[in-house]
Tab-separated table of C-alpha atoms in Angstrom:
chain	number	residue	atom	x	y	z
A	562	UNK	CA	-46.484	-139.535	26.018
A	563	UNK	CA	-42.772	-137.781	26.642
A	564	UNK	CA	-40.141	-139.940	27.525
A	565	UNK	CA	-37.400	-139.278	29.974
A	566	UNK	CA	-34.936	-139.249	26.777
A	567	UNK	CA	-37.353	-136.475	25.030
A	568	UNK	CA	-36.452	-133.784	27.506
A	569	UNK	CA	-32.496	-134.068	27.688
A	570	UNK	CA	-30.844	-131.162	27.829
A	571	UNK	CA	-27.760	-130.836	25.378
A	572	UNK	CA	-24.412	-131.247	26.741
A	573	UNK	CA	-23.716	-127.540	26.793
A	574	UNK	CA	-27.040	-126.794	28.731
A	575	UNK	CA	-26.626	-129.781	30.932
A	576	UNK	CA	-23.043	-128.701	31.952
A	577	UNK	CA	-23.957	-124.722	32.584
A	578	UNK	CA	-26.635	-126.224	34.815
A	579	UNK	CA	-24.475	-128.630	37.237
A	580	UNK	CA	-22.160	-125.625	37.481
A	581	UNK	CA	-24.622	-123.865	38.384
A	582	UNK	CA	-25.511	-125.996	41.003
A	583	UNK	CA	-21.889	-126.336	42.417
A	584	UNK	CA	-22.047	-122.937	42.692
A	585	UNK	CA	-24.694	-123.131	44.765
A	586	UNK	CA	-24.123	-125.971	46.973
A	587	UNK	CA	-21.932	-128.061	48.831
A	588	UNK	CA	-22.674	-131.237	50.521
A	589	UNK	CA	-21.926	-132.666	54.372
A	590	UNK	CA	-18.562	-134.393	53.145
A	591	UNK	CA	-17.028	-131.647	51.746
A	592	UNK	CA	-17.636	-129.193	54.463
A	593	UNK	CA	-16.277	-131.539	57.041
A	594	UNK	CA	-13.200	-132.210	55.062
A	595	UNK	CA	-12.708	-129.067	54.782
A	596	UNK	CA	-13.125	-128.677	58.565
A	597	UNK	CA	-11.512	-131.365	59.368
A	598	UNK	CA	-8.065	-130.402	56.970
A	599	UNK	CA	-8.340	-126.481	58.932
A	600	UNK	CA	-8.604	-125.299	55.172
A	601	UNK	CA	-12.007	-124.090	55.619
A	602	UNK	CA	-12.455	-120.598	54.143
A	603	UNK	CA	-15.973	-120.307	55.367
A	604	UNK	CA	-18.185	-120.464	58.334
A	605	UNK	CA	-21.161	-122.883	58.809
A	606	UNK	CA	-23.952	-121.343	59.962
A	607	UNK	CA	-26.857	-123.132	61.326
A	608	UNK	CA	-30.532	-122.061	60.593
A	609	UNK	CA	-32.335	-124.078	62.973
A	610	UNK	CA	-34.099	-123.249	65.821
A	611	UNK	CA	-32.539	-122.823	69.600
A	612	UNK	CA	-34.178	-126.116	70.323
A	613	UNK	CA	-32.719	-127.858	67.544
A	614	UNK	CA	-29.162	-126.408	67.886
A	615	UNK	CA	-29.011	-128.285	71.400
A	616	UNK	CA	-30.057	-131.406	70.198
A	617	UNK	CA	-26.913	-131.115	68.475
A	618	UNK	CA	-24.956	-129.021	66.259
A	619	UNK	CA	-21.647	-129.115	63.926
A	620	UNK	CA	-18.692	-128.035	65.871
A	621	UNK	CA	-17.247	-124.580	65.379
A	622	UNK	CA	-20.605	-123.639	63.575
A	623	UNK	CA	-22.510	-120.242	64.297
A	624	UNK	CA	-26.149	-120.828	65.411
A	625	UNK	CA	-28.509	-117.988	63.215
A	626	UNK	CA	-32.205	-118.361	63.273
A	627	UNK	CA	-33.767	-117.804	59.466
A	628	UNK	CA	-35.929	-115.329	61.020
A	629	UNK	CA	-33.355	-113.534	62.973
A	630	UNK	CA	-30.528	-113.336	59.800
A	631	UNK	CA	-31.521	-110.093	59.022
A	632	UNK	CA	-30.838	-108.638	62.799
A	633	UNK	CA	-28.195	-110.816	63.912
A	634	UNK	CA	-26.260	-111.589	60.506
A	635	UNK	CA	-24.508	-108.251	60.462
A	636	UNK	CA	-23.491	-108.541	63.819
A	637	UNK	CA	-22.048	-112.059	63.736
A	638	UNK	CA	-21.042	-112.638	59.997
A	639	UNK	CA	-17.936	-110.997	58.048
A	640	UNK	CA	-19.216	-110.055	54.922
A	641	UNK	CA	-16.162	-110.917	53.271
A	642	UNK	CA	-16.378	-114.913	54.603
A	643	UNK	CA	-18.221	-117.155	52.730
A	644	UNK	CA	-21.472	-118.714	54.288
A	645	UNK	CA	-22.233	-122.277	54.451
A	646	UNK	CA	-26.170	-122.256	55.657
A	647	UNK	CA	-27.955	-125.776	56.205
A	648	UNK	CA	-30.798	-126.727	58.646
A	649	UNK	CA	-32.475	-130.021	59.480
A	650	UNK	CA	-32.424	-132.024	56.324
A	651	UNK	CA	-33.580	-132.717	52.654
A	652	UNK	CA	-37.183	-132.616	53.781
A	653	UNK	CA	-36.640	-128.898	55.259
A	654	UNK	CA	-36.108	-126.227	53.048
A	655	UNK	CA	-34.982	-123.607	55.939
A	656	UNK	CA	-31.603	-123.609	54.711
A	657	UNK	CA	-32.521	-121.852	51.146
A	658	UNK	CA	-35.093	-119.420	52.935
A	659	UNK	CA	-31.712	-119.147	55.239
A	660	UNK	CA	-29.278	-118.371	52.105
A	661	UNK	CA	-31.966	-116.713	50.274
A	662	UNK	CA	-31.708	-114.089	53.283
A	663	UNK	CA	-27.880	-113.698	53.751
A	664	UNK	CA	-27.636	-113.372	50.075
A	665	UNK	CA	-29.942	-110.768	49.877
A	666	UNK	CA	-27.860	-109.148	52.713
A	667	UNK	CA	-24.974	-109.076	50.177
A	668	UNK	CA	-22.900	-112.499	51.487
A	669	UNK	CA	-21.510	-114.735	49.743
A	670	UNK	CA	-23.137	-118.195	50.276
A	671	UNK	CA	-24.070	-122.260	49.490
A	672	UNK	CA	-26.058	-124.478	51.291
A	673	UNK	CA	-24.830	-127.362	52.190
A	674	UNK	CA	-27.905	-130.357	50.795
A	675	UNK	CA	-28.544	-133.033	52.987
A	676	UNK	CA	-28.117	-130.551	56.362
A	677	UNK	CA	-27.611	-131.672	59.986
A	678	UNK	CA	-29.546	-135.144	59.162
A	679	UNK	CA	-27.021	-136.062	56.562
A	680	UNK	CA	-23.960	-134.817	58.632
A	681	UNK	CA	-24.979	-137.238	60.914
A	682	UNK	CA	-25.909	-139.939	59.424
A	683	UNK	CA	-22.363	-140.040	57.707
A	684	UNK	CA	-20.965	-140.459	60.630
A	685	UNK	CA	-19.981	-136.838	61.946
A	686	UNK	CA	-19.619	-135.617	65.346
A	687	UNK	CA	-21.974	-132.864	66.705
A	688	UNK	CA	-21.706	-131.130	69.861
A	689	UNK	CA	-24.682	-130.567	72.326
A	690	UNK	CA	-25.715	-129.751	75.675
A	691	UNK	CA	-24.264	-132.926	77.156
A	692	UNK	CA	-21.074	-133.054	74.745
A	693	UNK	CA	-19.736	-134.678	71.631
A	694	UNK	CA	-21.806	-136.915	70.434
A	695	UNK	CA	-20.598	-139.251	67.024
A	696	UNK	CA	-23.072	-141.798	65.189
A	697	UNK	CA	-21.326	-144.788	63.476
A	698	UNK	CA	-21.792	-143.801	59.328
A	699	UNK	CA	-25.166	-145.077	58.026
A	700	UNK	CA	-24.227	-147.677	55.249
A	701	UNK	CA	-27.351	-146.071	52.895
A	702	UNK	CA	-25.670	-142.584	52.730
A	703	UNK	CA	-21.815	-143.397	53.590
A	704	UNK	CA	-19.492	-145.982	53.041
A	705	UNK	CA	-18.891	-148.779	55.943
A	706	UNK	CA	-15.283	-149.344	55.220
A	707	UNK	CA	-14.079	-145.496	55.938
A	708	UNK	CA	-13.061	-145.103	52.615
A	709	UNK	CA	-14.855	-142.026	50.171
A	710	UNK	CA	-17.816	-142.126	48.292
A	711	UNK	CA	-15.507	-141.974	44.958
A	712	UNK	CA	-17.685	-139.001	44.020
């Protein structure tokens, strides 16, 4: 039988992964602090369906369909602004068929893990038909006290 310990990767490998991964992606907290600061040097674009988008939707973000990126991202996306692409949630991968598209379209891009679900449930506003709407933090995904997640 293997053991968790009998597959480690070495430190080296282990490290060129995770940087990998940062490379990659980017979670709710650190978009919206970088929203939130007005040091964002990329736009959030949201994947999700027109439906979805009303339920609610991260201020200032651009609403672009997966299925429609390869019409609509040339029109609506600089190609020299980074991308940050999520959808509904951990459970949805639309977000990397999303990034998967506007990378192949030649921008530069992360998905943001955890998408609108996590945004919310950390206790971010979203804007919909009827306005702003904010969710007190969840204490399972964000601390209660307002303070960081110290990661």
């Amino acid at each position: 039988m293997t053991t968790i310990t009998d597959t480690l990767a070495t430190p080296a490998e282990a490290a060129a992964y995770f940087a990998a991964r940062l490379a990659f992606h980017t979670d709710p907290t650190d978009v919206h602090a970088a929203l939130a600061a007005g040091t964002a040097d990329f736009v959030v674009v949201d994947s999700r369906s027109t439906q979805a988008w009303d339920q609610g939707h991260i201020p200032g973000a651009v609403h672009l369909p997966t299925r429609q990126i390869p019409q609509l991202a040339p029109r609506m996306l600089d190609p020299e602004v980074p991308v940050v692409v999520h959808c509904w949630g951990p459970g949805c991968d639309g977000a990397t068929r999303a990034a998967l598209a506007l990378a192949r379209l030649g921008y530069r891009v992360k998905e943001m893990i955890g998408g609108i679900e996590y945004w919310i449930r950390e206790g971010y506003a979203v804007d919909t038909a009827e306005g702003t709407r904010q969710s007190p933090p969840d204490p399972l995904t964000a601390p209660v006290d307002g303070g960081d997640c110290g990661c």
